[in-house]
Coordinates of C-alpha atoms and ligand atoms in Angstrom, one line a residue:
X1 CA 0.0 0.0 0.0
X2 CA 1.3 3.2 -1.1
X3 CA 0.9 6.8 -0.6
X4 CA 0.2 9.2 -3.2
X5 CA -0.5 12.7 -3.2
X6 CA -2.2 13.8 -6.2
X7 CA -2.8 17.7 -7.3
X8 CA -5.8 18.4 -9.9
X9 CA -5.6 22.0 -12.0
X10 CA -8.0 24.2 -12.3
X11 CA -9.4 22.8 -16.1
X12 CA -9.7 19.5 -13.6
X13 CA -12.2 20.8 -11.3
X14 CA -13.7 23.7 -13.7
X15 CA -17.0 22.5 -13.0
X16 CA -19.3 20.8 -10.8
X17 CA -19.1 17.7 -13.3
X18 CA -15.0 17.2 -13.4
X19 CA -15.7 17.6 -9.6
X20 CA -17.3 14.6 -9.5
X21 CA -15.2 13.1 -12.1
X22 CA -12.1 13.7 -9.9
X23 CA -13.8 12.4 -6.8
X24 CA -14.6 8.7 -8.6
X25 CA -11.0 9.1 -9.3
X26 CA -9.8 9.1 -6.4
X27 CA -12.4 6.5 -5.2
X28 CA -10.5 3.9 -7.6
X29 CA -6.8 4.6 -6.5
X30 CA -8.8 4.2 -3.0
X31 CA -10.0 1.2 -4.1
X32 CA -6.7 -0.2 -4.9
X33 CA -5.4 0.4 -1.7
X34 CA -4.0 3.5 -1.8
X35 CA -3.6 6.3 0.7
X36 CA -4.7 9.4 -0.6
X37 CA -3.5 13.1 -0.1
X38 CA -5.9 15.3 -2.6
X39 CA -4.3 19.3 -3.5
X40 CA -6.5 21.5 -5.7
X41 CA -6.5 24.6 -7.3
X42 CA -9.4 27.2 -7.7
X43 CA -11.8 26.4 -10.5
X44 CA -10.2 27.6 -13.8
X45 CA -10.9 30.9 -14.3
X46 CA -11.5 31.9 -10.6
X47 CA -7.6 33.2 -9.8
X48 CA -8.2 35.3 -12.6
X49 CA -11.7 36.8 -11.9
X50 CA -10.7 37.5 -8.3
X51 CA -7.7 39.4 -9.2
X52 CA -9.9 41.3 -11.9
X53 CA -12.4 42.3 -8.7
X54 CA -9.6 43.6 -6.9
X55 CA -8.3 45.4 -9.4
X56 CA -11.0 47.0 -9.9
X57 CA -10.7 48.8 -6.5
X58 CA -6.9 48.9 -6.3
X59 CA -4.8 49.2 -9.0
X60 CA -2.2 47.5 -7.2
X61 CA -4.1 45.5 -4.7
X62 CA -2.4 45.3 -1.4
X63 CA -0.7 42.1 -1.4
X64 CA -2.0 41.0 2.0
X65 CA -5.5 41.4 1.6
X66 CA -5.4 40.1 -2.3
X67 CA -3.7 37.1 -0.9
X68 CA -7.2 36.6 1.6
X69 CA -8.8 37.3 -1.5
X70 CA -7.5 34.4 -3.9
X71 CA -7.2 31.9 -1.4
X72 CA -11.2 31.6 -1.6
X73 CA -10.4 30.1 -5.3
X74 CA -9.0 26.8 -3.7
X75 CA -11.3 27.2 -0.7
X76 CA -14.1 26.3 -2.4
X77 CA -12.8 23.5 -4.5
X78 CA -11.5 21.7 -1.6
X79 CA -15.2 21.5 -0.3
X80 CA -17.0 20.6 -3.4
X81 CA -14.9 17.8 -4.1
X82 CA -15.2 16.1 -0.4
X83 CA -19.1 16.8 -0.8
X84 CA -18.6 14.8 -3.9
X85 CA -16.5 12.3 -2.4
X86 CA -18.9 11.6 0.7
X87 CA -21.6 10.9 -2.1
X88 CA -19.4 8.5 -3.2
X89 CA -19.6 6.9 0.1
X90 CA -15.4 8.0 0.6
X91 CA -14.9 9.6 3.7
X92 CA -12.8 13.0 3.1
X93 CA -11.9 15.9 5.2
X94 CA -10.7 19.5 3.7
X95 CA -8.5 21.7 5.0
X96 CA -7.5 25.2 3.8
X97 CA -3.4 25.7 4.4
X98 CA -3.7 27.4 7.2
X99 CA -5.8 24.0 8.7
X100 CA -3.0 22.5 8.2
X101 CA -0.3 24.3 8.5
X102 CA 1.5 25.1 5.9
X103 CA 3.8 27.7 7.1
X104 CA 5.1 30.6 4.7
X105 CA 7.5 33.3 5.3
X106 CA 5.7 36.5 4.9
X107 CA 6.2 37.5 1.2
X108 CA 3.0 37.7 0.3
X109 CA 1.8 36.5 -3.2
X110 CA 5.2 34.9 -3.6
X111 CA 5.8 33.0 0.0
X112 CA 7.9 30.4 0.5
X113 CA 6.7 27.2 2.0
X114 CA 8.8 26.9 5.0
X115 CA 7.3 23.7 6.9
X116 CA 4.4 21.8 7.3
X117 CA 2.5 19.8 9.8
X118 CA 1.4 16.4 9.0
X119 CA 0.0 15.2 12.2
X120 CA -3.5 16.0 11.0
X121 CA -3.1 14.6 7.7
X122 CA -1.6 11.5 8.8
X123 CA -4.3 10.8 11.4
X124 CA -7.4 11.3 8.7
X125 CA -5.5 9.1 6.5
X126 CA -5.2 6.5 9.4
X127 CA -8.7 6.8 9.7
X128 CA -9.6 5.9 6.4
X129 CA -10.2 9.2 4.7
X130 CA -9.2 11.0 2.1
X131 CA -7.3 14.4 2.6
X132 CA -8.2 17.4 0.6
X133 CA -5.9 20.3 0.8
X134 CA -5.9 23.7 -0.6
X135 CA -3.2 24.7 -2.8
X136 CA -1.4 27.8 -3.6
X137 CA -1.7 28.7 0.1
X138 CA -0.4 28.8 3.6
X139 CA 0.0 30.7 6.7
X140 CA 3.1 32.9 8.1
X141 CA 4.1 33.3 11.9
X142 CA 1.6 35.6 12.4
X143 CA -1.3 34.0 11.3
X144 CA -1.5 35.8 8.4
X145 CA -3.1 34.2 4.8
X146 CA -0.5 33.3 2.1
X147 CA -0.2 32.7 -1.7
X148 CA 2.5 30.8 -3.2
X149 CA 2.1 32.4 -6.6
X150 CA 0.8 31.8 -10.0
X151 CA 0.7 27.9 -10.5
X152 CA 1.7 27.6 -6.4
X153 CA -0.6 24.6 -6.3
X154 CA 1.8 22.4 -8.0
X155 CA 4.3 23.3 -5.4
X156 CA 2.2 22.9 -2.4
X157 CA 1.7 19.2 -3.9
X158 CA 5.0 18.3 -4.3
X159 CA 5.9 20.0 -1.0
X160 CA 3.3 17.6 0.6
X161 CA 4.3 14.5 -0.9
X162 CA 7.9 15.3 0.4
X163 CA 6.6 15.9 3.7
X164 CA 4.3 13.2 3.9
X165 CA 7.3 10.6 2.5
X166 CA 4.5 9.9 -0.3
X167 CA 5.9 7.4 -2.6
X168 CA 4.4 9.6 -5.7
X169 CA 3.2 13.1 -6.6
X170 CA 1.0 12.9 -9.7
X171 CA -0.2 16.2 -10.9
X172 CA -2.7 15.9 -12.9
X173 CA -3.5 18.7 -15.5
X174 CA -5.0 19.0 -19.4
X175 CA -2.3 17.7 -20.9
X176 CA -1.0 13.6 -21.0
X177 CA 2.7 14.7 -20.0
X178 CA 5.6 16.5 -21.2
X179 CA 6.5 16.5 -24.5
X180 CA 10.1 16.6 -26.3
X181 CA 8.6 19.8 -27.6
X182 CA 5.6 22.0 -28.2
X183 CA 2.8 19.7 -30.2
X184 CA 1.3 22.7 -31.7
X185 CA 4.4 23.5 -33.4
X186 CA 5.6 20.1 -33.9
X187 CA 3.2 17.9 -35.1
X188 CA 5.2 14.9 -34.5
X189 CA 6.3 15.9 -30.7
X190 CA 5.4 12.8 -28.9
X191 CA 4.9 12.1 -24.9
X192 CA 8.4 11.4 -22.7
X193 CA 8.3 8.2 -20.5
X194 CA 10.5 9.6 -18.2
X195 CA 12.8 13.0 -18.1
X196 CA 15.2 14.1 -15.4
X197 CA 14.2 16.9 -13.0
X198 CA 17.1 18.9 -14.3
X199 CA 15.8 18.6 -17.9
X200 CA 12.0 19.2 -16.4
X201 CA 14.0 22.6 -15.2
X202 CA 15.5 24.0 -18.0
X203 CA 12.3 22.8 -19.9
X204 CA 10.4 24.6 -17.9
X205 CA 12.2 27.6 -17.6
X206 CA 12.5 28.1 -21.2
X207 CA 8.3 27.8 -21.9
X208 CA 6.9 24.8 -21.4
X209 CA 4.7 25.9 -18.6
X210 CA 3.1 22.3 -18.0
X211 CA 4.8 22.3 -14.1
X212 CA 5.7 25.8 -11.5
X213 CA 9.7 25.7 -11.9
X214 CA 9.4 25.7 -8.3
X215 CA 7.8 22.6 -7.7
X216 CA 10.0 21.0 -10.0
X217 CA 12.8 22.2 -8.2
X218 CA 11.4 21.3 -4.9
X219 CA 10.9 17.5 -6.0
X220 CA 14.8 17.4 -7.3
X221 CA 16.0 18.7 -3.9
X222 CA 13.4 16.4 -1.6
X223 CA 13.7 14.1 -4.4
X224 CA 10.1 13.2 -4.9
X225 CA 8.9 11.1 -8.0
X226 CA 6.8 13.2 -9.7
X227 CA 4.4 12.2 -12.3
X228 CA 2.6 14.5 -15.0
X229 CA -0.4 13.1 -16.2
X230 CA -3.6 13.5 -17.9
X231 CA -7.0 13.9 -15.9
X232 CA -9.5 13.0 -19.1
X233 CA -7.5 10.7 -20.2
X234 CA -6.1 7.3 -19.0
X235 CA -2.2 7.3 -19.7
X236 CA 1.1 7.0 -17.9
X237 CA 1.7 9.9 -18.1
X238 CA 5.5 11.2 -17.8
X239 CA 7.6 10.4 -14.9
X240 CA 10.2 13.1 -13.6
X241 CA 12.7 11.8 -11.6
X242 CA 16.2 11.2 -11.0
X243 CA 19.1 10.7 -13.5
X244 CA 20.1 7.0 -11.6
X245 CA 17.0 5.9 -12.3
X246 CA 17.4 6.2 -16.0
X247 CA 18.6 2.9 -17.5
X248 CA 21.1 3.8 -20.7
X249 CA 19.4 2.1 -23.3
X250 CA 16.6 4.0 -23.6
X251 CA 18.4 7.2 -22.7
X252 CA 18.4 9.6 -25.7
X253 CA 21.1 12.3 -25.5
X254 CA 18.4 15.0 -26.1
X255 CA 15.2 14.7 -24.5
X256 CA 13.3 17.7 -25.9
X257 CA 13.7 21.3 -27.9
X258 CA 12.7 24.6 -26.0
X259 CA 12.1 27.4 -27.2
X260 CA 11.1 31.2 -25.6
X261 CA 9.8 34.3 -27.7
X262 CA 10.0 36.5 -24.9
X263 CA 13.5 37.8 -25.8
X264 CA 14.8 40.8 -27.1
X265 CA 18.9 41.7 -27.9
X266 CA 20.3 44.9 -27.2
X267 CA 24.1 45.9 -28.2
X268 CA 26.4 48.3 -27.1
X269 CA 28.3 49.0 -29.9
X270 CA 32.1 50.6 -30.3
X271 CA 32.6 50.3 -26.5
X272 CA 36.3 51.0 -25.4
X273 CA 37.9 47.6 -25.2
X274 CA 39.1 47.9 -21.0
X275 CA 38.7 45.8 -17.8
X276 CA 35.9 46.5 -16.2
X277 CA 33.7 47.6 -18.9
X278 CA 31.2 45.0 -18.7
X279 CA 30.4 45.2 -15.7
X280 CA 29.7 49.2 -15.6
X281 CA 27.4 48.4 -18.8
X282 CA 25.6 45.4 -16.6
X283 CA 25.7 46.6 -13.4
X284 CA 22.9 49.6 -13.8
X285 CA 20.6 46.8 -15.5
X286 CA 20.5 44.6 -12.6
X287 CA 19.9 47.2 -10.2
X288 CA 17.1 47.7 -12.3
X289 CA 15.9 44.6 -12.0
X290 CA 16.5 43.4 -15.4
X291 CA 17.3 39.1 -15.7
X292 CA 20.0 39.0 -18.6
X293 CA 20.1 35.7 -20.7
X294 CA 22.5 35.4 -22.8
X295 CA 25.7 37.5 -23.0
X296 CA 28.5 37.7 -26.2
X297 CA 31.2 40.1 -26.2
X298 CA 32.9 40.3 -29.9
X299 CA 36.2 42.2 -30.1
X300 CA 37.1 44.7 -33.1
X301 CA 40.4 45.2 -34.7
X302 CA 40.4 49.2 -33.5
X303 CA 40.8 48.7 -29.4
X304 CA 36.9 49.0 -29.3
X305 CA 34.0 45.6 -28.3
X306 CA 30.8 44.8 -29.0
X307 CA 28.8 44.0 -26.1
X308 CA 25.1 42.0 -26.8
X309 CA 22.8 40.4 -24.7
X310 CA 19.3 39.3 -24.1
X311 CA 16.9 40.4 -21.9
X312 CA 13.0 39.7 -21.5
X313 CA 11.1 41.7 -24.3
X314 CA 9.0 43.7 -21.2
X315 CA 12.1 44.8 -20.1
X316 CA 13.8 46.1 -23.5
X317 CA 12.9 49.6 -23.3
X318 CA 13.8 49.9 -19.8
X319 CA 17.2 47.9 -20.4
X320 CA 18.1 50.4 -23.4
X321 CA 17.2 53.3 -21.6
X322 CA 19.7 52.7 -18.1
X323 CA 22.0 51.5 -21.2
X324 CA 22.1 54.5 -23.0
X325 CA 23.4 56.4 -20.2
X326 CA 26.0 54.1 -18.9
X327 CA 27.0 53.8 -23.0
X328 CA 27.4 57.8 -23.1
X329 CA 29.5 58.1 -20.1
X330 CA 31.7 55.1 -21.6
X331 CA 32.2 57.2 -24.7
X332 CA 30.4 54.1 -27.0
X333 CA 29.6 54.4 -30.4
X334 CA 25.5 53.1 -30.5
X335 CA 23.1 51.2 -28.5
X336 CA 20.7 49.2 -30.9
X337 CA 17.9 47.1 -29.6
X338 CA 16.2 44.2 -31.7
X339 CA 12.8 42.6 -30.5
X340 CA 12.3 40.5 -33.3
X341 CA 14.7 36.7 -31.6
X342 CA 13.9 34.3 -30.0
X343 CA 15.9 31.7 -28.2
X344 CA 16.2 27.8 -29.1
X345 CA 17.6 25.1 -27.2
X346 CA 18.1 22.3 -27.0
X347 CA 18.1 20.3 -23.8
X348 CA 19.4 16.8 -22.7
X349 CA 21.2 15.3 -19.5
X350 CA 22.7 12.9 -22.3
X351 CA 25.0 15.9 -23.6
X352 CA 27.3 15.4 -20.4
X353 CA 28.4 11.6 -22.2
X354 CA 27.8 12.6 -25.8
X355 CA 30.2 14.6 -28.0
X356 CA 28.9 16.5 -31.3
X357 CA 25.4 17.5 -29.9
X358 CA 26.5 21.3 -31.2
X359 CA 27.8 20.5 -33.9
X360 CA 24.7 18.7 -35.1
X361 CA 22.6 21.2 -33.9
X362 CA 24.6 24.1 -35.9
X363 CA 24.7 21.5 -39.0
X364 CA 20.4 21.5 -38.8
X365 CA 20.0 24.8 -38.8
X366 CA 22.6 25.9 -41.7
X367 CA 20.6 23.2 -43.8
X368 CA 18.2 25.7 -43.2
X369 CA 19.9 28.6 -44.0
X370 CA 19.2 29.8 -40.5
X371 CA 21.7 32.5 -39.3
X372 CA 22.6 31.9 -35.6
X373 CA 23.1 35.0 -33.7
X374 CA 24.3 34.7 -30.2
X375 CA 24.9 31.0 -28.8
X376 CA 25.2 29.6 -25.1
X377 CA 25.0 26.3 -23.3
X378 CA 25.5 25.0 -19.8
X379 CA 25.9 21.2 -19.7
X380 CA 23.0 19.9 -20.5
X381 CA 21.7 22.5 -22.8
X382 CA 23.1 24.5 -26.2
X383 CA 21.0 27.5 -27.1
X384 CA 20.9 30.3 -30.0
X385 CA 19.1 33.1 -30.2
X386 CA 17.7 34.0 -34.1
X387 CA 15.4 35.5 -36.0
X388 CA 11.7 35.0 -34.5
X389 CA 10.6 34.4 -38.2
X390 CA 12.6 30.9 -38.0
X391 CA 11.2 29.8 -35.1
X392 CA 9.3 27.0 -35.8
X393 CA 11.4 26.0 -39.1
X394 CA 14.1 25.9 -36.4
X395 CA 12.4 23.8 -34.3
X396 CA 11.0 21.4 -36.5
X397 CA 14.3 20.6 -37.9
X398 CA 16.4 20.1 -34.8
X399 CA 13.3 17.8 -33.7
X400 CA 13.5 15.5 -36.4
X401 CA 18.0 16.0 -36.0
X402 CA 17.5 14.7 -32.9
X403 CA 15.6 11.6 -33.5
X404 CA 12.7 12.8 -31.3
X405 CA 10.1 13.0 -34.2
X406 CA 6.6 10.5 -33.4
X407 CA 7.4 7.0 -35.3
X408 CA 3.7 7.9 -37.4
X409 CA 2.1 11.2 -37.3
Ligands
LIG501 N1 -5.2 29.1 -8.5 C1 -3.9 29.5 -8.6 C2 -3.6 30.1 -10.0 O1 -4.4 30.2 -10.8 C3 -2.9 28.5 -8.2 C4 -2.9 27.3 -9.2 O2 -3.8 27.0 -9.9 O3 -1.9 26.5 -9.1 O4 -2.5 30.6 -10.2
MG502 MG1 -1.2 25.2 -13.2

């Protein structure tokens, strides 16, 4: 007998109907003997309509009473679906995170879960029922209501099942896994068995929003098998787990393509070539509050450098602006900013024991006569940033270079 804790999104419960589908759910892994720990978010759609109220009063809502606000979103989920348990004849208790205790910092609409109770849990479950908690949320020191953050539910489920020892977190959402890219730009992206949580990471963090990058890194560190699967269909779903676990035969060197259009390239052009320099042009952008991506410095024959890098397209104005300044005061030629790249990677825990993954990547896109502009990698990822007009050619063709393309589609 196991115990899972299983976290339903808000398309799962976005209406009475999936309610009760998600309840006779849970009735059959009850039926098989399994302990069950429920998390849910607020119907879909709620988060959103909540926030809209507020700011229709506040512009910028005060973070502490918008975090009382949203909380209602899982609130009333976790009730409805123990109603529809009980009718089910499945005992079930609900508890908001506060109930149980899931203690935050105080940073609200971004806390940090910081420990959590499972005396309560553990005796329900001993009991025979089935444990509905609220995600998203918690409680600080104070007493004070909590929100984790868009998509926090995932992370409250996988903090549970590391707190709970569960032998599984399965999160169940509209989708039947991760894929090794975006299916509606590769037609022949197919389903991953299994992926490693580092992969899952830089996945994640490049777009493919299936899973909160903080719940992914939260089951890495606690080291919690999670599993992404559908809830309207039946499936295995993808398994995100350790590396060890892999066996090498079935290990591809690259697991999936990424891609993110949210980037933008700026250059400082004709800037004296001297120690120090990059760090007075990069300097003013973080204290801005700017996240730089990727960073290339060319070198020209007359004592002068080119410094590019990327930066979130919200952010490119700003970024250009604080650049402009320092560039003046460095006595720099230009500052040109281009919002029309996006970045490609490719991602793979393979590349640590495989040589040649660049080169066949830069190989597939010159057969496209694709220009590469800026490149980086870490080691288990290569990137480029270029043109967003080759974006999906791009993609395509490093799927099918890679060996990732669906046997028949
Ligand atoms: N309901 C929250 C949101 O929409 C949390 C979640 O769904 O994970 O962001
Ligand atoms: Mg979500």
């Amino acid at each position: 007998m196991s115990l899972i804790v299983q976290k339903y999104g808000g398309t799962s419960v976005g209406s009475i109907e999936r309610i009760k589908a998600v309840a006779a759910k849970v009735c059959k892994f009850r039926q098989q003997g399994h302990d069950v720990v429920v998390v849910v978010s607020a119907m879909s759609g709620e988060t959103n309509r909540l926030i809209s109220l507020a700011k229709e009063i506040q512009k910028n809502p005060a973070p502490r009473e918008l975090d009382v606000l949203v909380s209602t979103g899982e609130q009333v989920t976790i009730a409805l679906l123990c109603m529809a348990l009980m009718e089910l004849g499945q005992d079930a208790r609900s508890y908001t995170g506060a109930q149980v205790r899931i203690l935050t910092d105080d940073a609200f609409t971004k806390a940090r879960i910081q420990e959590i109770d499972v005396d309560r849990m553990k005796a329900d479950l001993q009991a025979g029922r089935v444990v509905v908690v609220a995600g998203f949320q918690g409680v600080d020191e104070a007493g004070n209501i909590t929100t984790l953050g868009r998509g926090g539910s995932d992370t409250t489920g996988v903090a549970l099942a590391a707190a709970l020892k569960a032998d599984e977190c399965q999160i169940y959402t509209d989708v039947d896994g991760v894929y090794t890219t975006d299916p509606r730009v590769v037609e022949k992206a197919r389903r991953l068995d299994r992926i490693t949580f580092e992969e899952m990471l830089e996945m994640a963090s490049l777009g493919s929003k299936v899973l909160q990058i903080r719940s992914v890194e939260f089951a890495g560190k606690y080291n919690v098998p999670l599993r992404v699967l559908s809830s309207f269909q039946e499936g295995p779903g993808t398994l995100i787990t350790i590396d060890e676990e892999f066996s090498t035969m079935e290990q591809l060197v690259v697991s999936g393509i990424a891609f993110n259009r949210d980037e933008a390239k700026i250059s400082v052009r004709g800037v004296p070539d001297q120690p120090g320099v990059a760090s007075r042009l990069l300097a003013p952008i973080g204290e801005a509050n700017i996240e730089v991506d990727v960073i290339v410095q060319n070198l020209a024959a007359d004592q002068t450098t080119d410094i590019t890098f990327t930066v979130n397209r919200n952010d490119m104005n700003k970024a250009r602006q604080v650049l402009q300044k320092v560039a003046d005061e460095l006595g720099a030629r230009e500052v040109v900013a281009d919002d029309t790249v996006v970045k490609v990677s490719v991602v793979g825990v393979g590349m640590r024991s495989h040589a040649g993954v660049a080169s066949t990547m830069f190989k597939a896109l010159a057969a496209d006569n694709i220009n590469i502009q800026m490149i980086t990698t870490s080691e288990i990822k290569i990137s480029v940033i270029i043109d967003e007009k080759y974006l999906e050619l791009a993609v395509r063709s490093l799927h099918t270079a890679f060996g990732l393309d669906k046997a028949s589609a």
